[in-house]
Coordinates of C-alpha atoms and ligand atoms in Angstrom, one line a residue:
X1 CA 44.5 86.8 -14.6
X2 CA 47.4 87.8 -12.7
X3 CA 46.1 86.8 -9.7
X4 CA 44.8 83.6 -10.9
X5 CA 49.0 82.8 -12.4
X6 CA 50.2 83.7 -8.8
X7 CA 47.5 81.2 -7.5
X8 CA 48.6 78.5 -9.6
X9 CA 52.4 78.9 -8.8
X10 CA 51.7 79.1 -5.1
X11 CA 50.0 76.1 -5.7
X12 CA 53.1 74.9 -7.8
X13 CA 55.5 75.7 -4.4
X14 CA 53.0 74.1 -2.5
X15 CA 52.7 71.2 -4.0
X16 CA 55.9 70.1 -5.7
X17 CA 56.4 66.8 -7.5
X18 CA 56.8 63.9 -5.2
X19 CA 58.8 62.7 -8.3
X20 CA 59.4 63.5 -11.7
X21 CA 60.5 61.8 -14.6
X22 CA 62.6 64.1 -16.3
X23 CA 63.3 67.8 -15.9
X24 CA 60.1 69.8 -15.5
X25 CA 61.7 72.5 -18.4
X26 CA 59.2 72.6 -21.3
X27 CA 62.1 71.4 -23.6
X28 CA 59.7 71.2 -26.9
X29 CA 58.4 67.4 -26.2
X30 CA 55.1 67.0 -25.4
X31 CA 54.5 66.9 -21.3
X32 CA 52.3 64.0 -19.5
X33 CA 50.9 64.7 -16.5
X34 CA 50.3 61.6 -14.2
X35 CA 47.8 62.1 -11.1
X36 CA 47.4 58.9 -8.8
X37 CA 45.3 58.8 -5.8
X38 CA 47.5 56.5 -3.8
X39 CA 49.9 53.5 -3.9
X40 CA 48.4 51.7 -1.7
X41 CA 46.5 49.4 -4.0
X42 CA 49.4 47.1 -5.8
X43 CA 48.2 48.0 -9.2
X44 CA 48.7 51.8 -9.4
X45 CA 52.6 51.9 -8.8
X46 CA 52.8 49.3 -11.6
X47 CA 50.8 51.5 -13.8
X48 CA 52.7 54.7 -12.7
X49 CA 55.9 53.0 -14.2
X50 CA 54.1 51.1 -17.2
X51 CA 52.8 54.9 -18.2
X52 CA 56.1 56.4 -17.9
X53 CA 58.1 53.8 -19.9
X54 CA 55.2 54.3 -22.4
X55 CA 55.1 58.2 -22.8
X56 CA 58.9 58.0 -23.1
X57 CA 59.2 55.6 -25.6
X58 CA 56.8 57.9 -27.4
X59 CA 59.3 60.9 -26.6
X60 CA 57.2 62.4 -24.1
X61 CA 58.3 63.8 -20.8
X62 CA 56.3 62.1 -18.3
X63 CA 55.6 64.3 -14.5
X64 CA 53.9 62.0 -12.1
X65 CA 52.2 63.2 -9.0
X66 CA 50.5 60.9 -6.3
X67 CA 48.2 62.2 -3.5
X68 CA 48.3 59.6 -0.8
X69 CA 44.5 59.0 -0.9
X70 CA 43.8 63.3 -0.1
X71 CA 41.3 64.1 -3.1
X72 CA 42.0 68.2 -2.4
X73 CA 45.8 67.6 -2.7
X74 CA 45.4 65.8 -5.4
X75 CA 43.2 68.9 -7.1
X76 CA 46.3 70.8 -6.0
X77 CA 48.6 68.5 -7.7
X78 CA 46.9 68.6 -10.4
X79 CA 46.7 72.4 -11.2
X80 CA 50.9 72.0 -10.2
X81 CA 50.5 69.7 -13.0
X82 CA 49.0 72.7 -15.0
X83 CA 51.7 75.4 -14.0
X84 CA 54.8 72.8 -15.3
X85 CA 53.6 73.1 -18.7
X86 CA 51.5 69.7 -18.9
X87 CA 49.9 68.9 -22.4
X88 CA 48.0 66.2 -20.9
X89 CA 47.1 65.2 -17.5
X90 CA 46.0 61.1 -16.6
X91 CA 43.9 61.0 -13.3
X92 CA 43.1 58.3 -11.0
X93 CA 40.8 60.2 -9.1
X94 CA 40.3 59.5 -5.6
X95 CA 37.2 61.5 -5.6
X96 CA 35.3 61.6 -8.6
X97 CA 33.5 63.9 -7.5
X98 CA 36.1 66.5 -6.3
X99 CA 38.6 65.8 -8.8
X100 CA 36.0 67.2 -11.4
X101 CA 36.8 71.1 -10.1
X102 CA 40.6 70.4 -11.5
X103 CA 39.2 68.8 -14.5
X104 CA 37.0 71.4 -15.4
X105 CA 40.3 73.9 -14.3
X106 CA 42.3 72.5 -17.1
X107 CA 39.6 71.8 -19.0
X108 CA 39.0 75.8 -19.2
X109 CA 43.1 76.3 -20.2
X110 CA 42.3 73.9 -23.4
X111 CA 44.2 70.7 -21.3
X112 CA 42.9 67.8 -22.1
X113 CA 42.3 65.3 -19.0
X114 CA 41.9 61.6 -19.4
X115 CA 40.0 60.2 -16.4
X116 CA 41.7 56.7 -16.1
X117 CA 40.5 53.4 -14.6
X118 CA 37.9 55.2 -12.5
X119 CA 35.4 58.4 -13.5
X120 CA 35.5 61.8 -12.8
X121 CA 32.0 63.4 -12.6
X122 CA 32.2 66.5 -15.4
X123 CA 31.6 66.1 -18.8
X124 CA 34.8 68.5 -19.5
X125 CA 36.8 65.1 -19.9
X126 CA 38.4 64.7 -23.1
X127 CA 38.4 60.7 -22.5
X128 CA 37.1 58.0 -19.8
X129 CA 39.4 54.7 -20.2
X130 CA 38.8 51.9 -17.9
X131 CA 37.5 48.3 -17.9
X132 CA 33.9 47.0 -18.0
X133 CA 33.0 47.5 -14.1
X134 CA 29.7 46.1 -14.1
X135 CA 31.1 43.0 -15.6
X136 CA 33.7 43.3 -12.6
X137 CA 30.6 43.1 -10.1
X138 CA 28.5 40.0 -11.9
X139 CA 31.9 37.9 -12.2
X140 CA 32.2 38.7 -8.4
X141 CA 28.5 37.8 -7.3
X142 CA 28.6 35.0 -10.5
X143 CA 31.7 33.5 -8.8
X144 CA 30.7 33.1 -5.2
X145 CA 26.9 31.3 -6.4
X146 CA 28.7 28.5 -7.9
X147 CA 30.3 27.8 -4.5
X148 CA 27.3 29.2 -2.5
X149 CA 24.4 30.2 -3.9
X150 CA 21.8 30.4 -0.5
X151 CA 22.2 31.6 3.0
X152 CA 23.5 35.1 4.9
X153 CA 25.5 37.4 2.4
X154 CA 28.3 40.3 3.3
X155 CA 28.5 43.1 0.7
X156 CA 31.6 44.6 1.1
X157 CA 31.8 47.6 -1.2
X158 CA 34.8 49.6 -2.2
X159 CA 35.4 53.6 -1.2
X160 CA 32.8 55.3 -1.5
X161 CA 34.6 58.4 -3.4
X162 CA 35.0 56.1 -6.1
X163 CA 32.7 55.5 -8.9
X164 CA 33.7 52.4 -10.1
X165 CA 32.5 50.5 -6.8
X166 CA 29.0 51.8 -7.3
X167 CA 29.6 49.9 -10.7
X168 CA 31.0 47.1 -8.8
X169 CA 28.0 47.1 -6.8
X170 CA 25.4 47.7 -9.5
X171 CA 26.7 44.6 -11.3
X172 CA 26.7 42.0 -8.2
X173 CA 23.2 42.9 -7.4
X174 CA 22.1 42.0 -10.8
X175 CA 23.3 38.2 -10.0
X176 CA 22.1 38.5 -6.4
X177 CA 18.8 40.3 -6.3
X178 CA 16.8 37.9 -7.8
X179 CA 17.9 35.5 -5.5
X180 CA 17.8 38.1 -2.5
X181 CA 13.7 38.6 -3.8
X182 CA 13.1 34.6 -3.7
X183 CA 14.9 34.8 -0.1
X184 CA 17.4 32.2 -0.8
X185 CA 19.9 34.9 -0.3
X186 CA 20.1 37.7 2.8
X187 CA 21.9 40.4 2.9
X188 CA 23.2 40.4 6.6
X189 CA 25.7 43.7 6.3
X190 CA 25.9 45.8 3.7
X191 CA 29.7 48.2 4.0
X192 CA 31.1 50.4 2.0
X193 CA 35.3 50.3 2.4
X194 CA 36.9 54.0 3.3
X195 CA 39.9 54.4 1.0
X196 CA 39.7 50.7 -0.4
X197 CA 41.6 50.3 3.0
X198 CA 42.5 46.5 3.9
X199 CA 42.6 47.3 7.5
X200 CA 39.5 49.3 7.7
X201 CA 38.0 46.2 5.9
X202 CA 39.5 43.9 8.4
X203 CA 37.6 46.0 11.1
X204 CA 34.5 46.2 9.6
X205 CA 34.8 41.9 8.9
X206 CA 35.2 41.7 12.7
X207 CA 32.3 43.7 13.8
X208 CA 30.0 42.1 11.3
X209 CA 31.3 38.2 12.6
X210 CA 30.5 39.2 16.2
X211 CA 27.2 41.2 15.0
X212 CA 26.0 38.0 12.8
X213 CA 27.6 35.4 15.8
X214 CA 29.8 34.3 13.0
X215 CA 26.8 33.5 10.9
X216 CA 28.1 34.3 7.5
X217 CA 27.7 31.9 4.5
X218 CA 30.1 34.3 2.0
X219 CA 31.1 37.8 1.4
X220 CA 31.5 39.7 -2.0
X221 CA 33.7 41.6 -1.4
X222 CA 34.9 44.1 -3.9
X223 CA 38.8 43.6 -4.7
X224 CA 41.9 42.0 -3.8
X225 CA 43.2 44.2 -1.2
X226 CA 39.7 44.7 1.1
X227 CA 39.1 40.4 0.7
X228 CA 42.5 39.8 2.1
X229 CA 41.4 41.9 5.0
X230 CA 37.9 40.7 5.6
X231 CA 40.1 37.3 5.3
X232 CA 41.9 38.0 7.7
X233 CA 39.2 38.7 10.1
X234 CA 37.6 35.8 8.9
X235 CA 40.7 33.4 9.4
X236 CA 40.8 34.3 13.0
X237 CA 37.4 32.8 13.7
X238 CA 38.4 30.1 11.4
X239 CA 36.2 30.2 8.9
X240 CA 38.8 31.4 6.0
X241 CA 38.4 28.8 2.9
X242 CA 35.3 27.9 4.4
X243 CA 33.6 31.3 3.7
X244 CA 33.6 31.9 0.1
X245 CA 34.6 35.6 -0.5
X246 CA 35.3 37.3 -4.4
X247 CA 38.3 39.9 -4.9
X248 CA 39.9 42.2 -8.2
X249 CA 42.8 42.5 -9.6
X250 CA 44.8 39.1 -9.5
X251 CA 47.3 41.1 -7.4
X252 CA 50.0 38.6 -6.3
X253 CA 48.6 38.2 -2.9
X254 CA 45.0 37.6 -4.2
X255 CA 46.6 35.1 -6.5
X256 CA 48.4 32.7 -3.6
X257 CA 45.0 33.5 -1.7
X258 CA 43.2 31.8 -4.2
X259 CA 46.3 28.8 -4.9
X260 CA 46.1 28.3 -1.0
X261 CA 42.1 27.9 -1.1
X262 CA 40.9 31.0 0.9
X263 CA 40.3 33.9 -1.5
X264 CA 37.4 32.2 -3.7
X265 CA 38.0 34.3 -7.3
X266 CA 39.7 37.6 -8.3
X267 CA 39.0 39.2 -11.6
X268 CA 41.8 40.1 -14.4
X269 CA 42.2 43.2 -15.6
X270 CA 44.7 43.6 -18.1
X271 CA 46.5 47.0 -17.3
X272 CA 49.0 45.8 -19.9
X273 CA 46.4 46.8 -21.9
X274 CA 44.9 49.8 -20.3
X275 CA 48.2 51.6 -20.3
X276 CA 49.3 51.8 -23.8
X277 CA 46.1 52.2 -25.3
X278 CA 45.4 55.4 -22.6
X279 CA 48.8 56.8 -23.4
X280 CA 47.9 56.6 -27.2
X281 CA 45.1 58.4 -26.8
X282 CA 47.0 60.9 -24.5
X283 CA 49.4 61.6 -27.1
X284 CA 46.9 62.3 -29.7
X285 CA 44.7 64.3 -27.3
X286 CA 48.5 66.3 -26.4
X287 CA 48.8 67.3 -30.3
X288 CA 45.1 67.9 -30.5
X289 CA 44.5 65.1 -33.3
X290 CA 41.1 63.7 -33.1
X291 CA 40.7 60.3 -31.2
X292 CA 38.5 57.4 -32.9
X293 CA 37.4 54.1 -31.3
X294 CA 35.6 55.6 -28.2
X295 CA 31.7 55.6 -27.5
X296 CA 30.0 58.3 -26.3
X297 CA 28.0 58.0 -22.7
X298 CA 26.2 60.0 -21.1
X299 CA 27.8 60.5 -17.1
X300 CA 23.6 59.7 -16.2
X301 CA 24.6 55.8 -17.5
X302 CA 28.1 56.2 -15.9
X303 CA 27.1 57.3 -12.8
X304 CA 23.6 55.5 -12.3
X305 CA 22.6 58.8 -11.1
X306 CA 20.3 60.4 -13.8
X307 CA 20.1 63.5 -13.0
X308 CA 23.6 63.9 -14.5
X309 CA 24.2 66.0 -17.6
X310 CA 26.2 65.9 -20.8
X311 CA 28.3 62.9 -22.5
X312 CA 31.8 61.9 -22.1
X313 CA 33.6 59.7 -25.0
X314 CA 34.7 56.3 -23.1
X315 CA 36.8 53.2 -24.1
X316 CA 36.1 49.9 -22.0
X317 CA 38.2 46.8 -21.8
X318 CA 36.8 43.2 -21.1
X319 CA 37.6 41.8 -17.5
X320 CA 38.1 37.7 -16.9
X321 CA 36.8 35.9 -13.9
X322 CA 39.7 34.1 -12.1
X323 CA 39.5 30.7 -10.3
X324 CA 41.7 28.5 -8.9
X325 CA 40.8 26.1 -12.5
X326 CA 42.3 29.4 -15.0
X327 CA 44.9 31.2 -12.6
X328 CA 47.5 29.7 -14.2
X329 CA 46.8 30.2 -17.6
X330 CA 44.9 33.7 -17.0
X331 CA 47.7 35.1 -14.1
X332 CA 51.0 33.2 -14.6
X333 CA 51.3 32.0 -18.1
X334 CA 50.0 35.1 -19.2
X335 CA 53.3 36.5 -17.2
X336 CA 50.9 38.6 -15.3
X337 CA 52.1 37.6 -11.6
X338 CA 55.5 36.1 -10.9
X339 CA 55.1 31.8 -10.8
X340 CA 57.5 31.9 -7.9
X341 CA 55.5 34.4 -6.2
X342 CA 52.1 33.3 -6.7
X343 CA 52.8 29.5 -5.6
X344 CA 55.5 30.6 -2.9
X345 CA 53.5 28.6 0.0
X346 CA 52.9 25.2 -2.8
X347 CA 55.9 22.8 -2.5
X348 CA 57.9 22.2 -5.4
X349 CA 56.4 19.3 -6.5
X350 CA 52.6 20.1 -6.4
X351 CA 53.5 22.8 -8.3
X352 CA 52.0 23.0 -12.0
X353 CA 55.3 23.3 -14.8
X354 CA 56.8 27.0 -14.5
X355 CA 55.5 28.6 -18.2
Ligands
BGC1 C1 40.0 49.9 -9.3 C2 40.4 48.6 -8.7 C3 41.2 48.8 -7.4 C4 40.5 49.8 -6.5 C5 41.4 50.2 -5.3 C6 39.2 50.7 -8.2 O1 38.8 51.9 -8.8 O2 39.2 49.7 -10.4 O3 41.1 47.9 -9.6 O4 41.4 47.6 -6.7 O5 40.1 51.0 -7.2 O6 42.5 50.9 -5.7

C-alpha cells in the first residue's frame, strides 16, 4: 500500500498538470478529471473548454490533463489525475488499448472513468459516450458513390490506436464491399493514419499518387484533418476537386474545403451535445447515483473483435452527412463554424445571407 501511495505521488511530481482549472485542494466540490490525447485535432481543445465551463457551472472543480498524442503519459496523467483527489476522470484515449491499465487502476480505487468519444478496451468503464461511428463510415463511403461510384478507391483509415476508425472503417466497407465484390470498385491502397496526423497523411497520398501513376478515382478518407492532407497531396498533382475524397468533423477548414469544391463531404457531430450530456453523467457517476438512458454492449460488438469479454453501458449520438447542399444549414446556421470563417475565400456577394 505504501509503496503503491509513493508510486502514485512520484507519478503526481512527474507528471504535473499541464493546466488546471482551479486549485488542485480537495475543497469539498466534487473533482473532474479531464484526460485528452492531444490538441492536435480542432475538436478536442473546443471540448476541453466546453467540459470545463460545464463542470463548473455544475460546481465542480474541473483538472484537465492532455498527453500530446503519448498513450503511456497519458496512463501517467491519469493516475496524477488519481492522486489530486479526482471523483471522476473523462478519457480520450489515445490508445484504447493502453489506456485500459489506468482504467482498470482507478477502476480498482472505486473512480469511475467515462471513456469519451472513443473506447477504452476494459469492461471496468463506468460509461462509453460517443457518436454512432459506423454511421460515421457509411455517410463517408455513401457520400463519395453519389459522386463516384466505380473505378480505383484509396481507404485512408484513421490511427490505428484508436477504436473508433476500425468503426469508421467497418461502416464504409458495408457501402463499398458489395460494389468491391461486383468489381466496379478497387481498392488500390489501403492506409491506416499514425496519430490521425495530416502530414503523415499527406505523405502516405504522395506515395500512393506515384505508386497508382496518379490513377485514383476518390479516397475515403476518414476525417477532416487526414483529407486536408491527402488534399494537399492531391492538389499538387492537380487533381484536388476532381478526386472526390469524404472527411469528419465539419472543422472550419473541412467546412471552406467543402464551400471551395475540394473536400467532397464531412460528417457533423454535435459535441454541443456530447459534452453536457457526458458531464451529466459524470456528475452522477462522481456522487455515485445510478445513471439511466444507456445500453449495455458487449466490448466483442464494440471492438469487432469477439473474443472480447464483459459489457460496458454506452450512450450514442446520431451523426449528419455534410455536403456542400446542407453546410449551411447543418454548420453555419446551426452556429457550429463561424460564417466568416467558413466562406472566408467566397466573395461577399456569392455569399448565402449571414444567419
Ligand atoms: C474522433 C474524430 C477525430 C479523430 C482524430 C476520432 O476518434 O472520433 O472526431 O477526428 O479521432 O482526433
Amino acid at each position: 500500500m505504501v509503496k503503491k501511495i509513493s508510486m502514485l505521488l512520484l507519478v503526481a511530481l512527474l507528471a504535473l498538470p499541464l493546466f488546471a482549472s482551479g486549485d488542485a485542494e480537495n475543497d469539498g466540490r466534487t473533482v473532474v478529471g479531464l484526460s485528452f490525447s492531444d490538441f492536435a485535432t480542432e475538436r478536442w481543445p473546443r471540448e476541453q473548454a466546453l467540459l470545463t465551463q460545464l463542470g463548473q457551472e455544475s460546481g465542480a472543480q474541473v483538472i484537465s490533463q492532455v498527453a500530446n498524442q503519448d498513450a503511456k503519459l497519458q496512463n501517467d496523467q491519469i493516475e496524477n489525475l488519481i492522486v489530486q483527489g479526482a471523483d471522476v476522470i473523462v478519457v480520450i484515449a489515445q490508445d484504447g488499448g493502453t489506456a485500459a491499465t489506468a482504467v482498470d487502476i482507478a477502476a480498482s480505487e472505486g473512480i469511475p472513468v467515462i471513456a469519451y468519444d472513443r473506447l477504452i478496451k476494459t469492461s471496468n468503464l463506468a460509461l462509453y459516450i460517443s457518436f454512432n461511428n459506423v454511421a460515421v463510415g457509411r455517410a463517408q463511403a455513401e457520400g463519395i458513390l453519389k459522386v463516384q461510384d466505380s473505378g480505383n478507391f484509396v481507404l485512408l483509415g484513421g490511427s490505428p490506436t484508436d477504436n473508433n476508425a476500425y468503426l469508421f472503417r467497418q461502416g464504409q466497407m458495408e457501402v463499398l464491399n458489395p460494389l468491391i465484390d461486383s468489381g466496379q470498385i478497387t481498392i488500390v491502397a489501403d492506409q491506416w493514419v499514425e496519430n490521425w496526423d495530416a502530414a503523415n497523411a499527406v505523405t502516405l497520398m504522395e506515395n500512393i499518387l506515384t505508386a497508382t501513376n496518379n490513377n485514383v478515382d476518390a479516397v475515403v478518407a476518414s476525417n477532416d484533418g487526414t483529407a486536408l492532407g491527402a488534399l494537399q497531396a492531391l492538389r499538387a498533382q492537380g487533381l484536388a476537386g476532381n478526386v472526390p475524397i469524404s472527411g469528419q468533423d465539419a472543422t472550419v477548414a473541412g467546412a471552406q474545403s467543402i464551400v471551395d469544391g475540394e473536400l467532397t463531404l464531412s460528417v457533423y457531430k454535435d459535441i454541443r451535445l456530447l459534452a453536457p450530456k457526458t458531464m451529466e453523467f459524470a456528475i452522477q457517476l462522481a456522487n455515485g447515483d445510478e445513471i439511466s438512458d444507456t445500453v449495455d454492449y458487449t466490448l466483442a460488438e464494440l471492438t469487432l473483435d469477439e473474443n472480447a469479454s464483459g459489457s460496458i453501458a454506452s450512450f450514442f449520438f446520431p451523426v449528419v452527412q455534410v455536403t456542400e447542399d446542407n453546410l449551411y444549414d447543418v454548420v453555419v446556421a446551426s452556429g457550429f463554424q463561424p460564417y466568416d470563417d467558413v466562406y472566408r475565400n467566397v466573395p461577399e456577394s456569392q455569399r448565402p445571407p449571414r444567419p
